[in-house]
Amino acid sequence: MSLISDPQGGAGAVSGSPSGEQPRPSFAEAVAAWARIGVLSFGGPAGQIALMHRVTVDEKKWLREEQFLPALNFCMLLPGPEAMQLATYIGWRLHGVAGGLAAGLLFVLPGAALIAVLASIYAAVGQVPLVAAVFVGIKAAVLAIVIDALLKVSKRALKGPFDLAIAVAAFVAIFMLRVPFPLIILAAAIAGVVAMAFGAGGRAGVEAARASRTGSKTPPPNVTLSETARTIAIWLFIWIAPLAAMALALGSDHILSQIGLFFSKLAVVTFGGAYAVLAYMSQEVVQNFAWLSSGEMLDSLGLAETTPGPLILVTEFVGFLAAFKAGGWGLAMAAAVVTLWATFAPCFLWIFAGAPYVEWLNAQPRLKAALAAITAAVVGVIANLAVWFGLSVLFGERGNPREGLVADVIARADVMAIALFGLATVLLLFARAGVLTTLGVAAGAALAAHLAGLTIG
């Protein structure tokens, strides 16, 4: 499969459709649909995937259910934003690489443009007391959103004692021992495969072991290894060559070079979605690089929650603000472009190289067992994120949040932030308000409290 080839057939082919009865949209019709999805893709990956399913399966009938679900499973195996990669895959099925590029880019660009505008405003007026008060409400709502995500992922991922043990071990490793996120993911995958070999592990691992013993076969992919290698080489070059050229021209110590390298590394380890990787990114950005404060990191997530597109667009805000501090708005815009490139160019590599293997990969027992264990570990990683954010939002940024938890936790408590967090939790978890509604109400309550003369933050 070359850079411009079509999937297992000519342009417009829908692979896996034996009768040929599925609608074959024109490229223009597909682009219009992806543009609509990109503008309306609020609410995180669950809402975005549901929207894609409604449009591509229920309304347009471009895919059947049995084609959509394996594609979703495949995208959840990959590092990076699963909803964006699912859009890219569906676009590829419909119109080859051109269709995949159109779908993926249209899913990202509306939110990326809005993030650039919001980041510019934030960089200009972020220290105004009124704006700072509003962001206290946003941070409190973001904490509630992260906890809601933790509960949902836990319900889906923790199916037994083995899964729970993996989650607890991952939390201890990242929160107490500061083990790097990529090593946690690798260890979880190995544990899942080993447990499957002994008939242990979680429910998914046991099912994978049973499938392995039955010896069920899946037809091989309709692509040669040389074609796959060529696709990988092309997209590796597209991803890495511009960043390497920039680093050679500017030097490895330049802020743009550092951003390009860091977010390229991040793109390879972002298993489990944006919430899972935020803990790793926050640790690096706040503690190691000192590009942002923990409060600014929370603000970036709050802004990303209010925009369409994948939540991982938070990386754009981080890159923008880091470069803004180093050299102003022009450098910040360049950093935003570099961050977007380093974050999303690898997604096209994963999809275009792996798409022909979707059905085959979904039938591999060891891969299923590894994914189940990784998903369980992600629960522990998101729990770490919730604790980290909670300490920053509710108890301030003074000192190391892992030190003095008992001695000064009461003295450091921010009563107003706790009240706003309680409001956001009630709205999101009990009243079942949407993310945007929760963010808006919490921000409005913080603004009202500030105007009433109460101390915020």
Short mmCIF file of C-alpha atoms in Angstrom, two decimals:
data_model
loop_
_atom_site.label_atom_id
_atom_site.label_comp_id
_atom_site.label_asym_id
_atom_site.label_seq_id
_atom_site.Cartn_x
_atom_site.Cartn_y
_atom_site.Cartn_z
CA MET A 1 0.00 0.00 0.00
CA SER A 2 1.60 3.26 -1.08
CA LEU A 3 1.09 6.76 0.21
CA ILE A 4 -1.87 7.32 -2.12
CA SER A 5 -3.21 3.79 -2.48
CA ASP A 6 -6.75 2.67 -1.76
CA PRO A 7 -7.69 -0.05 0.75
CA GLN A 8 -7.95 -3.46 -0.83
CA GLY A 9 -9.53 -2.11 -3.95
CA GLY A 10 -10.30 0.97 -5.98
CA ALA A 11 -11.39 4.35 -4.76
CA GLY A 12 -14.66 4.26 -2.93
CA ALA A 13 -14.46 0.54 -2.17
CA VAL A 14 -15.82 -0.59 1.14
CA SER A 15 -13.61 -3.55 2.05
CA GLY A 16 -15.32 -6.42 3.76
CA SER A 17 -18.60 -5.89 1.89
CA PRO A 18 -19.14 -9.19 0.09
CA SER A 19 -22.37 -8.22 -1.62
CA GLY A 20 -21.32 -4.73 -2.61
CA GLU A 21 -24.68 -3.40 -1.44
CA GLN A 22 -23.35 -0.84 1.04
CA PRO A 23 -23.60 2.79 -0.09
CA ARG A 24 -20.45 4.17 -1.65
CA PRO A 25 -20.39 7.92 -0.94
CA SER A 26 -18.62 10.37 -3.17
CA PHE A 27 -15.50 11.93 -1.76
CA ALA A 28 -17.29 15.28 -1.45
CA GLU A 29 -20.17 13.68 0.47
CA ALA A 30 -17.74 12.00 2.86
CA VAL A 31 -15.79 15.22 3.39
CA ALA A 32 -19.01 17.07 4.26
CA ALA A 33 -19.88 14.38 6.80
CA TRP A 34 -16.43 14.49 8.40
CA ALA A 35 -16.56 18.28 8.58
CA ARG A 36 -19.88 18.03 10.42
CA ILE A 37 -18.49 15.44 12.83
CA GLY A 38 -15.39 17.55 13.46
CA VAL A 39 -17.41 20.62 14.43
CA LEU A 40 -19.85 18.67 16.63
CA SER A 41 -17.36 16.33 18.33
CA PHE A 42 -17.72 17.61 21.90
CA GLY A 43 -17.97 15.41 24.97
CA GLY A 44 -14.81 13.32 24.91
CA PRO A 45 -14.12 10.04 23.10
CA ALA A 46 -17.32 8.29 24.20
CA GLY A 47 -19.53 11.01 22.75
CA GLN A 48 -17.36 11.35 19.66
CA ILE A 49 -17.44 7.63 18.93
CA ALA A 50 -21.20 7.57 19.46
CA LEU A 51 -21.58 10.46 17.00
CA MET A 52 -19.45 8.65 14.42
CA HIS A 53 -21.45 5.48 14.87
CA ARG A 54 -24.72 7.33 14.37
CA VAL A 55 -23.51 9.02 11.19
CA THR A 56 -21.53 6.22 9.52
CA VAL A 57 -23.52 3.14 10.62
CA ASP A 58 -27.08 4.27 11.47
CA GLU A 59 -27.66 7.23 9.13
CA LYS A 60 -25.35 6.77 6.13
CA LYS A 61 -24.95 2.98 6.43
CA TRP A 62 -21.41 3.22 5.10
CA LEU A 63 -20.31 0.50 7.54
CA ARG A 64 -22.06 -2.41 9.17
CA GLU A 65 -21.96 -2.94 12.92
CA GLU A 66 -19.63 -5.92 12.51
CA GLN A 67 -17.19 -3.67 10.64
CA PHE A 68 -17.41 -0.72 13.04
CA LEU A 69 -16.74 -2.64 16.26
CA PRO A 70 -13.50 -4.39 15.19
CA ALA A 71 -12.24 -1.03 13.94
CA LEU A 72 -12.99 0.52 17.32
CA ASN A 73 -11.21 -2.33 19.13
CA PHE A 74 -8.20 -1.86 16.84
CA CYS A 75 -8.03 1.88 17.53
CA MET A 76 -8.18 1.24 21.27
CA LEU A 77 -5.06 -0.91 20.89
CA LEU A 78 -3.11 2.02 19.50
CA PRO A 79 -1.37 4.90 21.23
CA GLY A 80 -3.08 8.20 20.56
CA PRO A 81 -6.67 9.47 20.41
CA GLU A 82 -8.90 6.52 19.55
CA ALA A 83 -11.79 8.62 18.21
CA MET A 84 -9.58 10.53 15.76
CA GLN A 85 -7.94 7.30 14.65
CA LEU A 86 -11.32 5.63 14.20
CA ALA A 87 -12.39 8.50 11.94
CA THR A 88 -9.15 8.09 9.97
CA TYR A 89 -9.72 4.36 9.61
CA ILE A 90 -13.30 4.77 8.37
CA GLY A 91 -12.16 7.43 5.91
CA TRP A 92 -9.48 5.01 4.69
CA ARG A 93 -12.06 2.25 4.16
CA LEU A 94 -14.18 4.57 2.07
CA HIS A 95 -11.60 6.45 -0.02
CA GLY A 96 -8.14 5.15 0.73
CA VAL A 97 -5.37 7.31 2.16
CA ALA A 98 -6.95 10.52 0.82
CA GLY A 99 -10.15 9.65 2.65
CA GLY A 100 -8.26 8.83 5.84
CA LEU A 101 -6.38 12.12 5.73
CA ALA A 102 -9.58 14.08 5.14
CA ALA A 103 -11.42 12.36 7.99
CA GLY A 104 -8.55 12.63 10.46
CA LEU A 105 -7.69 16.24 9.69
CA LEU A 106 -11.29 17.42 9.75
CA PHE A 107 -11.73 15.73 13.12
CA VAL A 108 -8.78 17.67 14.57
CA LEU A 109 -8.58 21.06 12.84
CA PRO A 110 -11.74 22.80 14.18
CA GLY A 111 -10.73 22.14 17.78
CA ALA A 112 -7.08 22.97 17.06
CA ALA A 113 -8.05 26.37 15.63
CA LEU A 114 -10.21 27.12 18.66
CA ILE A 115 -7.47 26.02 21.07
CA ALA A 116 -5.04 28.42 19.36
CA VAL A 117 -7.49 31.30 19.86
CA LEU A 118 -8.21 30.39 23.49
CA ALA A 119 -4.52 29.89 24.27
CA SER A 120 -3.73 33.32 22.80
CA ILE A 121 -6.39 34.93 24.99
CA TYR A 122 -5.22 33.01 28.04
CA ALA A 123 -1.60 34.01 27.51
CA ALA A 124 -2.65 37.68 27.22
CA VAL A 125 -5.13 37.98 30.11
CA GLY A 126 -4.61 34.85 32.23
CA GLN A 127 -3.47 36.79 35.29
CA VAL A 128 -6.48 39.14 35.49
CA PRO A 129 -8.20 38.40 38.85
CA LEU A 130 -11.63 37.97 37.26
CA VAL A 131 -10.28 35.50 34.69
CA ALA A 132 -8.29 33.69 37.38
CA ALA A 133 -11.47 33.29 39.44
CA VAL A 134 -13.31 31.79 36.47
CA PHE A 135 -10.51 29.29 36.00
CA VAL A 136 -10.83 28.15 39.61
CA GLY A 137 -14.35 27.03 38.70
CA ILE A 138 -13.09 25.38 35.52
CA LYS A 139 -10.37 23.53 37.44
CA ALA A 140 -12.90 22.27 39.99
CA ALA A 141 -15.10 21.02 37.15
CA VAL A 142 -12.12 19.35 35.45
CA LEU A 143 -11.37 17.46 38.65
CA ALA A 144 -14.95 16.17 38.70
CA ILE A 145 -14.63 15.22 35.00
CA VAL A 146 -11.44 13.23 35.68
CA ILE A 147 -13.12 11.38 38.57
CA ASP A 148 -16.12 10.63 36.35
CA ALA A 149 -13.74 9.24 33.72
CA LEU A 150 -12.01 7.15 36.40
CA LEU A 151 -15.33 5.62 37.49
CA LYS A 152 -16.38 4.84 33.91
CA VAL A 153 -13.06 3.28 32.95
CA SER A 154 -12.98 1.28 36.20
CA LYS A 155 -16.43 -0.17 35.51
CA ARG A 156 -15.35 -1.26 32.05
CA ALA A 157 -11.84 -2.46 32.87
CA LEU A 158 -11.88 -4.06 36.31
CA LYS A 159 -13.59 -7.44 35.93
CA GLY A 160 -11.94 -9.37 38.75
CA PRO A 161 -9.13 -9.54 41.37
CA PHE A 162 -6.36 -9.73 38.77
CA ASP A 163 -7.51 -6.53 37.05
CA LEU A 164 -7.83 -4.76 40.41
CA ALA A 165 -4.33 -5.88 41.40
CA ILE A 166 -2.91 -4.51 38.14
CA ALA A 167 -4.70 -1.17 38.72
CA VAL A 168 -3.42 -0.87 42.30
CA ALA A 169 0.11 -1.78 41.24
CA ALA A 170 0.03 0.83 38.48
CA PHE A 171 -1.16 3.50 40.93
CA VAL A 172 1.56 2.66 43.45
CA ALA A 173 4.19 2.58 40.71
CA ILE A 174 3.39 6.00 39.25
CA PHE A 175 2.27 7.88 42.38
CA MET A 176 4.64 6.57 45.04
CA LEU A 177 7.57 5.11 43.11
CA ARG A 178 7.42 7.51 40.12
CA VAL A 179 7.92 4.72 37.62
CA PRO A 180 7.72 6.15 34.06
CA PHE A 181 4.36 5.67 32.36
CA PRO A 182 5.75 3.70 29.35
CA LEU A 183 7.30 1.11 31.70
CA ILE A 184 3.98 0.67 33.51
CA ILE A 185 2.22 -0.01 30.21
CA LEU A 186 4.92 -2.49 29.14
CA ALA A 187 4.83 -4.31 32.49
CA ALA A 188 1.03 -4.55 32.39
CA ALA A 189 1.08 -6.00 28.88
CA ILE A 190 3.65 -8.63 29.87
CA ALA A 191 1.66 -9.49 33.02
CA GLY A 192 -1.49 -9.95 30.95
CA VAL A 193 0.18 -12.31 28.48
CA VAL A 194 1.91 -14.34 31.24
CA ALA A 195 -1.31 -14.61 33.23
CA MET A 196 -3.17 -15.78 30.11
CA ALA A 197 -0.57 -18.49 29.56
CA PHE A 198 -1.36 -19.89 33.02
CA GLY A 199 -5.14 -19.53 32.62
CA ALA A 200 -5.20 -16.71 35.15
CA GLY A 201 -5.72 -12.99 34.66
CA GLY A 202 -8.94 -11.06 34.30
CA ARG A 203 -12.02 -12.16 32.40
CA ALA A 204 -10.65 -10.90 29.09
CA GLY A 205 -7.42 -12.80 29.68
CA VAL A 206 -9.27 -16.02 30.50
CA GLU A 207 -11.42 -15.63 27.39
CA ALA A 208 -8.28 -15.02 25.34
CA ALA A 209 -6.71 -18.19 26.74
CA ARG A 210 -9.85 -20.17 25.88
CA ALA A 211 -9.79 -18.77 22.33
CA SER A 212 -6.12 -19.70 22.03
CA ARG A 213 -6.86 -23.31 23.00
CA THR A 214 -9.68 -23.64 20.48
CA GLY A 215 -7.27 -22.65 17.73
CA SER A 216 -9.79 -20.61 15.71
CA LYS A 217 -8.27 -19.16 12.57
CA THR A 218 -8.70 -15.80 10.87
CA PRO A 219 -7.97 -15.17 7.18
CA PRO A 220 -4.59 -13.45 6.67
CA PRO A 221 -4.51 -9.74 5.83
CA ASN A 222 -4.88 -8.79 2.18
CA VAL A 223 -1.55 -6.95 2.11
CA THR A 224 2.08 -8.00 1.72
CA LEU A 225 4.77 -7.34 4.30
CA SER A 226 6.75 -5.31 1.76
CA GLU A 227 3.75 -3.03 1.21
CA THR A 228 3.38 -2.56 4.95
CA ALA A 229 7.09 -1.83 5.32
CA ARG A 230 6.88 0.77 2.54
CA THR A 231 3.90 2.45 4.22
CA ILE A 232 5.73 2.54 7.56
CA ALA A 233 8.84 4.03 5.95
CA ILE A 234 6.86 6.74 4.15
CA TRP A 235 4.92 7.85 7.22
CA LEU A 236 7.93 7.65 9.53
CA PHE A 237 9.67 10.04 7.14
CA ILE A 238 6.65 12.37 7.02
CA TRP A 239 6.48 12.40 10.81
CA ILE A 240 10.15 12.63 11.78
CA ALA A 241 11.95 14.37 8.91
CA PRO A 242 10.49 17.89 9.42
CA LEU A 243 11.10 17.70 13.18
CA ALA A 244 14.66 16.46 12.70
CA ALA A 245 15.38 19.19 10.14
CA MET A 246 14.05 21.79 12.56
CA ALA A 247 16.22 20.45 15.38
CA LEU A 248 19.30 20.53 13.14
CA ALA A 249 18.57 24.10 12.09
CA LEU A 250 17.72 25.48 15.54
CA GLY A 251 19.77 23.23 17.80
CA SER A 252 18.60 20.57 20.19
CA ASP A 253 18.28 23.04 23.09
CA HIS A 254 15.81 25.31 21.30
CA ILE A 255 12.30 25.28 22.76
CA LEU A 256 10.77 24.15 19.44
CA SER A 257 13.20 21.24 19.20
CA GLN A 258 12.44 20.22 22.78
CA ILE A 259 8.69 20.40 22.12
CA GLY A 260 8.99 18.36 18.94
CA LEU A 261 10.99 15.62 20.66
CA PHE A 262 8.86 15.51 23.81
CA PHE A 263 5.50 15.29 22.08
CA SER A 264 6.82 12.74 19.58
CA LYS A 265 7.82 10.56 22.53
CA LEU A 266 4.43 11.18 24.09
CA ALA A 267 2.66 10.09 20.90
CA VAL A 268 4.22 6.63 21.19
CA VAL A 269 3.07 5.96 24.77
CA THR A 270 -0.41 7.50 24.89
CA PHE A 271 -2.20 4.19 25.45
CA GLY A 272 -5.49 4.40 27.31
CA GLY A 273 -6.60 7.80 26.07
CA ALA A 274 -5.84 11.36 27.05
CA TYR A 275 -6.66 11.01 30.74
CA ALA A 276 -4.15 8.21 31.15
CA VAL A 277 -1.29 10.12 29.56
CA LEU A 278 -2.04 13.43 31.27
CA ALA A 279 -0.40 12.25 34.49
CA TYR A 280 2.81 11.46 32.62
CA MET A 281 2.66 14.68 30.60
CA SER A 282 1.92 16.77 33.70
CA GLN A 283 4.85 15.30 35.56
CA GLU A 284 7.23 16.05 32.69
CA VAL A 285 5.86 19.48 31.79
CA VAL A 286 5.51 20.77 35.35
CA GLN A 287 8.29 19.09 37.29
CA ASN A 288 11.01 18.26 34.77
CA PHE A 289 10.77 20.91 32.04
CA ALA A 290 9.08 23.57 34.25
CA TRP A 291 7.21 24.87 31.21
CA LEU A 292 3.91 25.26 33.07
CA SER A 293 2.72 25.39 36.67
CA SER A 294 0.29 22.72 37.87
CA GLY A 295 -2.44 25.38 37.83
CA GLU A 296 -1.72 26.21 34.19
CA MET A 297 -1.75 22.49 33.40
CA LEU A 298 -5.24 22.27 34.86
CA ASP A 299 -6.32 25.35 32.92
CA SER A 300 -5.13 23.74 29.70
CA LEU A 301 -7.26 20.68 30.32
CA GLY A 302 -10.25 22.86 31.11
CA LEU A 303 -9.89 24.70 27.81
CA ALA A 304 -9.48 21.44 25.91
CA GLU A 305 -12.69 20.12 27.51
CA THR A 306 -14.65 23.07 26.09
CA THR A 307 -13.59 22.56 22.47
CA PRO A 308 -14.52 19.99 19.82
CA GLY A 309 -12.07 17.32 18.78
CA PRO A 310 -9.86 14.93 20.76
CA LEU A 311 -8.98 15.86 24.33
CA ILE A 312 -5.32 15.27 23.51
CA LEU A 313 -5.45 18.73 21.90
CA VAL A 314 -4.44 19.79 25.38
CA THR A 315 -0.90 19.20 24.10
CA GLU A 316 -1.33 22.15 21.72
CA PHE A 317 -2.11 24.48 24.61
CA VAL A 318 0.90 23.20 26.56
CA GLY A 319 3.27 23.71 23.64
CA PHE A 320 1.81 27.15 22.92
CA LEU A 321 2.15 28.39 26.49
CA ALA A 322 5.66 26.98 26.95
CA ALA A 323 6.88 28.79 23.83
CA PHE A 324 4.93 31.97 24.65
CA LYS A 325 6.90 32.27 27.88
CA ALA A 326 10.13 31.72 25.96
CA GLY A 327 9.59 34.09 23.06
CA GLY A 328 6.12 35.59 22.64
CA TRP A 329 3.13 34.95 20.40
CA GLY A 330 4.94 34.20 17.12
CA LEU A 331 7.09 31.51 18.68
CA ALA A 332 4.02 30.17 20.50
CA MET A 333 2.09 29.74 17.24
CA ALA A 334 5.07 27.93 15.73
CA ALA A 335 5.15 25.68 18.80
CA ALA A 336 1.43 24.95 18.42
CA VAL A 337 2.05 23.74 14.87
CA VAL A 338 5.03 21.63 15.96
CA THR A 339 2.99 20.11 18.79
CA LEU A 340 0.09 19.25 16.50
CA TRP A 341 2.46 17.67 13.99
CA ALA A 342 4.27 15.59 16.62
CA THR A 343 0.98 14.52 18.21
CA PHE A 344 -1.10 13.61 15.16
CA ALA A 345 1.30 12.64 12.35
CA PRO A 346 2.01 9.32 14.14
CA CYS A 347 -1.73 8.58 14.20
CA PHE A 348 -1.78 8.40 10.42
CA LEU A 349 1.24 6.07 10.54
CA TRP A 350 -0.54 3.67 12.94
CA ILE A 351 -3.75 3.62 10.89
CA PHE A 352 -2.38 3.41 7.36
CA ALA A 353 0.11 0.70 8.32
CA GLY A 354 -2.25 -1.28 10.53
CA ALA A 355 -5.65 -0.86 8.88
CA PRO A 356 -5.36 -3.92 6.58
CA TYR A 357 -4.69 -6.07 9.66
CA VAL A 358 -7.78 -5.04 11.68
CA GLU A 359 -9.75 -8.29 11.48
CA TRP A 360 -6.63 -10.40 12.01
CA LEU A 361 -5.43 -8.41 15.03
CA ASN A 362 -8.83 -8.56 16.70
CA ALA A 363 -8.59 -12.37 16.68
CA GLN A 364 -5.19 -12.63 18.43
CA PRO A 365 -5.60 -13.99 22.00
CA ARG A 366 -2.30 -12.69 23.38
CA LEU A 367 -3.00 -9.22 22.08
CA LYS A 368 -6.42 -9.26 23.75
CA ALA A 369 -4.90 -10.35 27.06
CA ALA A 370 -2.22 -7.65 26.87
CA LEU A 371 -4.82 -4.99 26.06
CA ALA A 372 -7.03 -6.09 28.96
CA ALA A 373 -4.12 -5.74 31.39
CA ILE A 374 -3.11 -2.38 29.92
CA THR A 375 -6.68 -1.14 30.33
CA ALA A 376 -6.61 -2.21 33.98
CA ALA A 377 -3.30 -0.39 34.50
CA VAL A 378 -4.81 2.73 32.94
CA VAL A 379 -7.31 2.79 35.83
CA GLY A 380 -4.42 3.17 38.27
CA VAL A 381 -2.80 5.84 36.12
CA ILE A 382 -6.03 7.86 35.92
CA ALA A 383 -6.41 7.49 39.70
CA ASN A 384 -2.97 9.06 40.03
CA LEU A 385 -4.10 11.90 37.78
CA ALA A 386 -7.20 12.44 39.94
CA VAL A 387 -5.11 12.60 43.11
CA TRP A 388 -2.55 14.91 41.52
CA PHE A 389 -5.21 17.27 40.18
CA GLY A 390 -7.17 17.07 43.44
CA LEU A 391 -4.19 18.12 45.52
CA SER A 392 -3.49 21.04 43.19
CA VAL A 393 -7.10 22.24 42.92
CA LEU A 394 -8.28 21.74 46.48
CA PHE A 395 -5.08 22.31 48.45
CA GLY A 396 -2.98 24.69 46.36
CA GLU A 397 0.38 24.31 44.69
CA ARG A 398 2.69 24.96 47.64
CA GLY A 399 5.40 22.39 48.09
CA ASN A 400 5.53 18.81 46.95
CA PRO A 401 2.00 17.34 47.04
CA ARG A 402 3.47 14.01 48.17
CA GLU A 403 4.99 15.64 51.27
CA GLY A 404 3.17 16.78 54.38
CA LEU A 405 -0.17 15.29 53.38
CA VAL A 406 -1.24 14.78 57.00
CA ALA A 407 0.54 17.72 58.62
CA ASP A 408 -0.78 20.63 56.60
CA VAL A 409 -3.60 19.32 54.42
CA ILE A 410 -6.29 21.08 56.46
CA ALA A 411 -4.40 24.39 56.57
CA ARG A 412 -3.93 24.34 52.80
CA ALA A 413 -7.55 23.53 51.95
CA ASP A 414 -9.25 25.99 49.59
CA VAL A 415 -12.83 26.12 50.87
CA MET A 416 -14.22 27.79 47.75
CA ALA A 417 -12.52 25.32 45.41
CA ILE A 418 -13.91 22.45 47.48
CA ALA A 419 -17.42 23.94 47.25
CA LEU A 420 -17.11 24.37 43.47
CA PHE A 421 -15.81 20.83 43.13
CA GLY A 422 -18.80 19.58 45.12
CA LEU A 423 -21.15 21.49 42.81
CA ALA A 424 -19.47 20.08 39.70
CA THR A 425 -19.56 16.54 41.13
CA VAL A 426 -23.28 16.76 41.84
CA LEU A 427 -23.97 18.08 38.35
CA LEU A 428 -21.84 15.55 36.51
CA LEU A 429 -22.21 12.35 38.53
CA PHE A 430 -25.71 12.70 39.96
CA ALA A 431 -27.65 15.18 37.82
CA ARG A 432 -26.02 13.69 34.69
CA ALA A 433 -25.33 17.14 33.25
CA GLY A 434 -23.01 17.23 30.25
CA VAL A 435 -19.36 18.24 30.38
CA LEU A 436 -19.95 21.66 28.83
CA THR A 437 -22.88 22.37 31.18
CA THR A 438 -20.80 21.38 34.21
CA LEU A 439 -17.88 23.54 33.11
CA GLY A 440 -20.18 26.49 32.42
CA VAL A 441 -22.04 26.30 35.74
CA ALA A 442 -18.84 25.89 37.79
CA ALA A 443 -17.16 28.79 35.99
CA GLY A 444 -20.28 30.94 36.42
CA ALA A 445 -20.48 30.14 40.13
CA ALA A 446 -16.82 31.06 40.59
CA LEU A 447 -17.37 34.34 38.74
CA ALA A 448 -20.43 35.16 40.87
CA ALA A 449 -18.47 34.44 44.05
CA HIS A 450 -15.64 36.71 42.87
CA LEU A 451 -18.02 39.54 42.05
CA ALA A 452 -19.62 39.08 45.48
CA GLY A 453 -16.24 39.74 47.07
CA LEU A 454 -15.43 36.20 48.17
CA THR A 455 -11.85 34.95 48.02
CA ILE A 456 -11.33 32.67 45.04
CA GLY A 457 -8.16 30.64 44.63
#
